[in-house]
Coordinates of C-alpha atoms in Angstrom, one line a residue:
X1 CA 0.0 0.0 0.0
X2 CA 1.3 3.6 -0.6
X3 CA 1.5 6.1 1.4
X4 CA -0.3 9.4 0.0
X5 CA 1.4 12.4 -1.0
X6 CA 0.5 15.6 1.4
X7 CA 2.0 19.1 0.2
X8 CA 2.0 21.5 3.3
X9 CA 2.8 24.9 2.6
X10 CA 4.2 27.1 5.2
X11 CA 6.8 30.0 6.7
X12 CA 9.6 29.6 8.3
X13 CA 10.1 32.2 11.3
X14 CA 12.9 33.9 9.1
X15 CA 9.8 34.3 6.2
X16 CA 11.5 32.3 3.9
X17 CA 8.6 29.9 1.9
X18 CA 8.4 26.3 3.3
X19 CA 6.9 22.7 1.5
X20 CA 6.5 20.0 4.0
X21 CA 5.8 16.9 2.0
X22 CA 4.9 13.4 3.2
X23 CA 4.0 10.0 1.6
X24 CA 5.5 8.7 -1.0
X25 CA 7.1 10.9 -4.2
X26 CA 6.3 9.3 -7.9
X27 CA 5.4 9.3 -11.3
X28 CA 1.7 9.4 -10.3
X29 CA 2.0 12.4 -7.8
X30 CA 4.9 14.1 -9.3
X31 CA 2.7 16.7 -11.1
X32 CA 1.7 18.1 -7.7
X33 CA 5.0 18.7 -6.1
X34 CA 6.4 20.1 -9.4
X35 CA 3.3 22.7 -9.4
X36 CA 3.6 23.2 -5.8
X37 CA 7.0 24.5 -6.5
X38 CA 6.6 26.5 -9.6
X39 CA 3.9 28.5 -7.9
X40 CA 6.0 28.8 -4.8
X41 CA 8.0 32.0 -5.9
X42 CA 11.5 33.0 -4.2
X43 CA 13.6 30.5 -2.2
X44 CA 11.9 27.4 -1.2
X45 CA 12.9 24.9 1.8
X46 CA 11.5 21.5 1.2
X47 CA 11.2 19.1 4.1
X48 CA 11.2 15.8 2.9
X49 CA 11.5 14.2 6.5
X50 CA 8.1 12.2 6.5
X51 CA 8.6 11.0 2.4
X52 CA 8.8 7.4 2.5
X53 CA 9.9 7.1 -1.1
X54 CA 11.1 9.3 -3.7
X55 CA 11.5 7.8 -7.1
X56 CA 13.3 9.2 -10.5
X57 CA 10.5 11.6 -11.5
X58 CA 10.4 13.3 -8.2
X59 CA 14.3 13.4 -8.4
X60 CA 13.9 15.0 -11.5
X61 CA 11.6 17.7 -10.2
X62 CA 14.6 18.5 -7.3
X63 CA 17.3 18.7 -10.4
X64 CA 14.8 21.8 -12.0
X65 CA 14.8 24.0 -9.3
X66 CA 18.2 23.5 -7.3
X67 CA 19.1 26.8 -7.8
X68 CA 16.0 27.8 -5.5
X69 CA 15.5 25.0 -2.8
X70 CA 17.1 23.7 0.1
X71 CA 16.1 20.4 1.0
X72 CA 15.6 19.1 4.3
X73 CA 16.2 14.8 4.7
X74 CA 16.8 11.9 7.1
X75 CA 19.0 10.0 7.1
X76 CA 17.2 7.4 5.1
X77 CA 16.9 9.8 1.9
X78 CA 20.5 11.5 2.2
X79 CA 22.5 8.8 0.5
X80 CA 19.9 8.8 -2.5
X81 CA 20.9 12.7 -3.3
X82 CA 24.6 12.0 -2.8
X83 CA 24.8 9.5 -5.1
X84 CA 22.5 11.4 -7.7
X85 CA 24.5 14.4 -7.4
X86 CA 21.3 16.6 -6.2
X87 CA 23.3 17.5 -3.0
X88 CA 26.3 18.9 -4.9
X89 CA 23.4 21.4 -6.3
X90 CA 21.8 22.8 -3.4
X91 CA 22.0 22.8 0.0
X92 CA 21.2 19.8 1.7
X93 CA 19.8 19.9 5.7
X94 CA 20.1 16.5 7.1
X95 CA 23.3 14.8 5.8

C-alpha cells in the first residue's frame, strides 16, 4: 500500500517559503510537487523528512529547481541525493 502524497505549505520564522511533504514521491503524484513549486515564488525549503519514497520523476523535479531550494532529509533519503548528485546542487539539511 502507498502512502499518499501531502504538500504542506508554510513559513519559516525567518519568512522564507516552506513545502513540507509526506507520503511517497512518484510518477503518479509528481505533477503536484512540481506545481507546488513552480507556484512557490523566491527560495523554497522542502522538508522531505516524512517522504517514504522518492522515485526518479520526483528526483527529476529536485534537479529543475536546485538553484532555489534547500532540502531538508533523514538520514534514510540523504544517500539517495549524494549518489545522484542533487546534494552537490543545493544545500542539503540532514546529511
Amino acid at each position: 500500500m502507498t502512502a499518499p502524497l501531502t504538500l504542506t505549505p508554510g513559513r519559516r520564522p525567518d519568512g522564507t517559503a516552506l513545502l513540507t511533504v509526506a507520503g511517497e514521491i512518484d510518477m503518479n503524484n509528481v505533477d503536484e510537487l512540481a506545481t507546488a513549486i513552480a507556484t512557490t515564488d523566491g527560495r523554497l525549503v522542502i522538508d522531505l523528512t516524512a517522504v517514504e519514497y522518492l522515485d526518479s520523476a520526483g528526483l527529476s523535479v529536485l534537479f529543475q529547481y536546485t538553484d532555489r531550494i534547500e532540502l531538508v532529509v533523514t538520514p534514510l533519503l540523504a544517500p539517495v541525493l549524494e549518489i545522484t548528485g542533487l546534494a552537490d546542487l543545493t544545500t542539503v539539511h540532514g546529511l
